[in-house]
CSV table of C-alpha atoms in Angstrom, one decimal:
chain,number,residue,atom,x,y,z
A,1139,UNK,CA,-1.0,24.3,25.4
A,1140,UNK,CA,-2.9,22.1,27.6
A,1141,UNK,CA,-6.5,21.6,26.4
A,1142,UNK,CA,-9.1,19.0,26.0
A,1143,UNK,CA,-11.5,19.2,23.1
A,1144,UNK,CA,-14.5,17.5,21.6
A,1145,UNK,CA,-14.8,16.7,18.0
A,1146,UNK,CA,-18.5,17.5,17.6
A,1147,UNK,CA,-20.5,20.2,19.4
A,1148,UNK,CA,-23.8,18.4,18.9
A,1149,UNK,CA,-25.0,14.8,18.3
A,1150,UNK,CA,-28.5,13.7,17.6
A,1151,UNK,CA,-29.6,10.1,17.9
A,1152,UNK,CA,-32.7,7.9,17.9
A,1153,UNK,CA,-33.9,6.2,21.1
A,1154,UNK,CA,-32.3,2.8,21.3
A,1155,UNK,CA,-29.3,3.6,19.2
A,1156,UNK,CA,-25.7,3.5,20.6
A,1157,UNK,CA,-24.1,6.9,21.0
A,1158,UNK,CA,-20.4,7.7,20.7
A,1159,UNK,CA,-19.0,11.0,22.0
A,1160,UNK,CA,-15.4,11.8,21.3
A,1161,UNK,CA,-12.8,13.9,22.9
A,1162,UNK,CA,-9.2,14.7,21.9
A,1163,UNK,CA,-6.7,15.8,24.5
A,1164,UNK,CA,-3.3,17.4,24.0
A,1165,UNK,CA,-1.4,16.7,27.1
A,1166,UNK,CA,0.3,13.3,26.8
A,1167,UNK,CA,1.3,13.5,30.6
A,1168,UNK,CA,-2.4,13.5,31.7
A,1169,UNK,CA,-3.0,10.4,33.8
A,1170,UNK,CA,-6.7,10.6,34.7
A,1171,UNK,CA,-9.8,11.3,32.7
A,1172,UNK,CA,-13.5,11.8,33.5
A,1173,UNK,CA,-16.7,12.1,31.7
A,1174,UNK,CA,-19.4,14.3,33.1
A,1175,UNK,CA,-23.0,14.7,32.1
A,1176,UNK,CA,-24.7,18.1,32.6
A,1177,UNK,CA,-28.5,18.4,32.3
A,1178,UNK,CA,-30.0,21.8,31.9
A,1179,UNK,CA,-30.1,23.8,35.1
A,1180,UNK,CA,-27.9,21.3,37.0
A,1181,UNK,CA,-24.3,20.9,37.8
A,1182,UNK,CA,-22.1,18.3,36.0
A,1183,UNK,CA,-22.7,14.7,37.2
A,1184,UNK,CA,-19.9,12.2,37.2
A,1185,UNK,CA,-20.5,9.3,34.8
A,1186,UNK,CA,-17.3,7.3,34.5
A,1187,UNK,CA,-13.5,7.8,34.8
A,1188,UNK,CA,-10.4,6.0,33.6
A,1189,UNK,CA,-6.7,6.1,34.5
A,1190,UNK,CA,-4.0,6.3,31.8
A,1191,UNK,CA,-2.8,2.7,32.6
A,1192,UNK,CA,-6.1,1.4,31.2
A,1193,UNK,CA,-7.6,1.3,27.7
A,1194,UNK,CA,-11.2,0.6,28.5
A,1195,UNK,CA,-13.6,0.7,31.4
A,1196,UNK,CA,-17.3,-0.2,31.5
A,1197,UNK,CA,-20.0,1.0,33.6
A,1198,UNK,CA,-23.8,0.6,33.4
A,1199,UNK,CA,-24.6,1.2,29.8
A,1200,UNK,CA,-21.5,3.4,29.4
A,1201,UNK,CA,-18.0,2.5,28.2
A,1202,UNK,CA,-15.0,4.8,28.1
A,1203,UNK,CA,-12.2,4.1,25.8
A,1204,UNK,CA,-8.7,5.6,26.0
A,1205,UNK,CA,-6.3,5.6,23.1
A,1206,UNK,CA,-3.1,7.1,24.3
A,1207,UNK,CA,-1.3,6.8,21.0
A,1208,UNK,CA,-3.5,9.4,19.4
A,1209,UNK,CA,-4.6,11.1,22.7
A,1210,UNK,CA,-8.3,10.3,22.2
A,1211,UNK,CA,-11.0,9.6,24.6
A,1212,UNK,CA,-14.5,8.4,23.8
A,1213,UNK,CA,-17.7,7.7,25.8
A,1214,UNK,CA,-20.1,5.1,24.4
A,1215,UNK,CA,-23.6,5.0,25.6
A,1216,UNK,CA,-25.6,1.9,24.7
A,1217,UNK,CA,-29.3,1.8,24.1
A,1218,UNK,CA,-29.6,5.7,24.4
A,1219,UNK,CA,-32.6,6.9,26.2
A,1220,UNK,CA,-34.4,10.3,26.1
A,1221,UNK,CA,-33.1,10.8,29.7
A,1222,UNK,CA,-29.5,10.8,28.3
A,1223,UNK,CA,-30.1,14.0,26.5
A,1224,UNK,CA,-27.6,16.5,28.1
A,1225,UNK,CA,-24.3,18.2,27.5
A,1226,UNK,CA,-21.3,15.7,28.0
A,1227,UNK,CA,-17.9,17.0,29.0
A,1228,UNK,CA,-14.6,15.2,29.2
A,1229,UNK,CA,-11.9,16.3,31.5
A,1230,UNK,CA,-8.2,15.5,32.1
A,1231,UNK,CA,-6.0,15.8,35.0
A,1232,UNK,CA,-2.3,16.3,34.9
A,1233,UNK,CA,-0.2,14.3,37.3
A,1234,UNK,CA,1.4,17.5,38.5
A,1235,UNK,CA,-1.7,19.0,40.1
A,1236,UNK,CA,-5.4,18.5,41.1
A,1237,UNK,CA,-7.1,20.8,38.6
A,1238,UNK,CA,-9.3,19.3,36.0
A,1239,UNK,CA,-9.2,20.7,32.5
A,1240,UNK,CA,-12.5,20.5,30.7
A,1241,UNK,CA,-13.3,20.1,27.0
A,1242,UNK,CA,-15.9,22.2,25.2
A,1243,UNK,CA,-18.8,19.7,25.5
A,1244,UNK,CA,-21.0,17.8,23.2
A,1245,UNK,CA,-24.8,18.3,23.3
A,1246,UNK,CA,-26.5,14.9,23.0
A,1247,UNK,CA,-30.2,15.0,21.7
A,1248,UNK,CA,-32.2,11.8,21.9
A,1249,UNK,CA,-35.4,11.7,20.0
A,1250,UNK,CA,-38.1,9.0,20.6
B,298,UNK,CA,-20.7,10.6,47.1
B,299,UNK,CA,-21.0,13.8,49.3
B,300,UNK,CA,-24.2,15.9,49.0
B,301,UNK,CA,-23.2,19.4,47.9
B,302,UNK,CA,-25.5,22.4,48.1
B,303,UNK,CA,-25.0,26.0,46.9
B,304,UNK,CA,-26.7,29.3,47.9
B,305,UNK,CA,-28.1,31.1,46.2
B,306,UNK,CA,-29.2,29.0,43.3
B,307,UNK,CA,-29.5,32.1,41.2
B,308,UNK,CA,-29.4,35.8,41.4
B,309,UNK,CA,-29.8,38.9,39.4
B,310,UNK,CA,-27.5,41.7,40.5
B,311,UNK,CA,-26.6,45.3,39.5
B,312,UNK,CA,-23.2,46.1,38.1
B,313,UNK,CA,-20.8,47.4,40.7
B,314,UNK,CA,-22.1,45.2,43.5
B,315,UNK,CA,-20.7,42.0,45.1
B,316,UNK,CA,-22.3,38.7,45.7
B,317,UNK,CA,-21.1,35.9,48.0
B,318,UNK,CA,-21.9,32.4,47.0
B,319,UNK,CA,-21.9,29.6,49.6
B,320,UNK,CA,-21.0,26.0,49.1
B,321,UNK,CA,-21.9,23.5,51.8
B,322,UNK,CA,-20.9,19.7,51.9
B,323,UNK,CA,-22.6,17.2,54.1
B,324,UNK,CA,-19.3,15.5,55.0
B,325,UNK,CA,-15.7,16.6,55.5
B,326,UNK,CA,-13.7,16.8,52.2
B,327,UNK,CA,-10.1,17.5,51.5
B,328,UNK,CA,-10.4,19.5,48.4
B,329,UNK,CA,-12.8,22.2,47.4
B,330,UNK,CA,-12.7,24.0,44.0
B,331,UNK,CA,-14.6,26.9,42.4
B,332,UNK,CA,-15.4,26.9,38.7
B,333,UNK,CA,-16.9,29.3,36.3
B,334,UNK,CA,-19.1,28.3,33.4
B,335,UNK,CA,-19.9,31.1,31.0
B,336,UNK,CA,-23.1,30.9,28.9
B,337,UNK,CA,-22.9,27.9,26.5
B,338,UNK,CA,-19.2,27.3,27.5
B,339,UNK,CA,-17.3,24.7,29.3
B,340,UNK,CA,-16.0,24.9,32.9
B,341,UNK,CA,-12.9,26.9,33.8
B,342,UNK,CA,-11.2,26.5,37.2
B,343,UNK,CA,-11.1,29.9,39.2
B,344,UNK,CA,-9.2,28.6,42.3
B,345,UNK,CA,-8.6,25.8,44.8
B,346,UNK,CA,-10.1,26.7,48.2
B,347,UNK,CA,-7.5,25.7,50.9
B,348,UNK,CA,-8.7,25.2,54.5
B,349,UNK,CA,-6.8,27.5,56.9
B,350,UNK,CA,-4.8,29.3,54.2
B,351,UNK,CA,-5.2,31.5,51.1
B,352,UNK,CA,-6.8,30.0,48.0
B,353,UNK,CA,-4.7,28.9,45.0
B,354,UNK,CA,-5.8,31.0,41.9
B,355,UNK,CA,-5.6,29.9,38.3
B,356,UNK,CA,-4.1,32.2,35.6
B,357,UNK,CA,-6.5,35.0,34.8
B,358,UNK,CA,-8.2,35.0,38.2
B,359,UNK,CA,-7.2,37.2,41.2
B,360,UNK,CA,-8.0,37.4,44.8
B,361,UNK,CA,-9.4,41.0,44.7
B,362,UNK,CA,-12.0,40.0,42.1
B,363,UNK,CA,-12.8,36.5,43.5
B,364,UNK,CA,-12.0,36.4,47.3
B,365,UNK,CA,-12.6,32.9,48.6
B,366,UNK,CA,-12.9,31.6,52.1
B,367,UNK,CA,-12.7,28.1,53.5
B,368,UNK,CA,-13.1,28.1,57.3
B,369,UNK,CA,-13.5,24.4,57.7
B,370,UNK,CA,-13.6,21.1,55.8
B,371,UNK,CA,-17.4,21.3,54.8
B,372,UNK,CA,-17.8,25.0,53.8
B,373,UNK,CA,-16.5,27.6,51.4
B,374,UNK,CA,-17.6,30.9,49.9
B,375,UNK,CA,-16.7,32.6,46.7
B,376,UNK,CA,-17.4,36.3,46.3
B,377,UNK,CA,-17.7,38.0,42.9
B,378,UNK,CA,-16.7,41.6,43.5
B,379,UNK,CA,-17.5,44.8,41.7
B,380,UNK,CA,-19.6,42.8,39.1
B,381,UNK,CA,-20.0,43.7,35.5
B,382,UNK,CA,-22.2,42.0,32.9
B,383,UNK,CA,-19.2,39.9,31.8
B,384,UNK,CA,-19.4,38.1,35.2
B,385,UNK,CA,-22.8,36.6,34.2
B,386,UNK,CA,-22.1,32.9,34.5
B,387,UNK,CA,-22.8,29.8,36.5
B,388,UNK,CA,-20.5,29.4,39.4
B,389,UNK,CA,-19.9,25.9,40.6
B,390,UNK,CA,-18.1,24.4,43.5
B,391,UNK,CA,-16.7,20.9,43.4
B,392,UNK,CA,-15.2,18.6,46.1
B,393,UNK,CA,-12.7,15.7,46.2
B,394,UNK,CA,-11.7,13.5,49.0
B,395,UNK,CA,-8.3,12.7,50.4
B,396,UNK,CA,-6.3,11.0,47.6
B,397,UNK,CA,-9.3,11.1,45.4
B,398,UNK,CA,-9.1,12.6,41.9
B,399,UNK,CA,-12.7,12.4,41.2
B,400,UNK,CA,-14.4,15.8,41.6
B,401,UNK,CA,-18.2,16.0,42.4
B,402,UNK,CA,-20.0,19.2,41.6
B,403,UNK,CA,-22.7,21.2,43.4
B,404,UNK,CA,-25.9,22.4,41.5
B,405,UNK,CA,-24.3,25.7,40.6
B,406,UNK,CA,-25.3,29.4,41.1
B,407,UNK,CA,-26.6,31.1,38.2
B,408,UNK,CA,-25.7,34.8,38.1
B,409,UNK,CA,-27.0,37.5,35.8
B,410,UNK,CA,-25.4,41.0,36.1
B,411,UNK,CA,-27.3,43.8,34.6
């Protein structure tokens, strides 16, 4: 079936470290992917997106990598800060529709 | 991006009652969606709110349980009908512009059904 999953439910890092959050997707037809950050008590916040015709996209302190061969998506956060502590979700979109399919989420905990 | 607000932000309701959640956007948007996020879980799409026509529901969600209105391009409501404790969740609306795939989310409505 169509689903997006994450490899690890939790990730703990030290402040200043680089964080890598992984996501595996199963629909090879998906053409658009998004990473969201959800802090406690808030709605998901857009971080970065990538289309299937790209392998890498960089933002401010964040990089998304897409490996279509193994259907893998990752979010890299440089110099992780305590304010990065949140649940991170990846989501994919099929070219056939508008719906986003969300993965299970990874809880990132940053200790100082 | 658009500023999205939801009312109420949270509520505690008795089983068997209904609650209507409002989603207001500060600019006109083409697409509006409603999601459910059960405790500790990911987001699941309930339906796409279509302006001027009936909402498009995802598998497992029906109009009788989750009636949706969208009278214009800036506003939508989701009603959770005949509630049971299993309906305790966060309900989120999201929006996307014309030709845009990126969805932006509101702050959510936290519902507890006793």
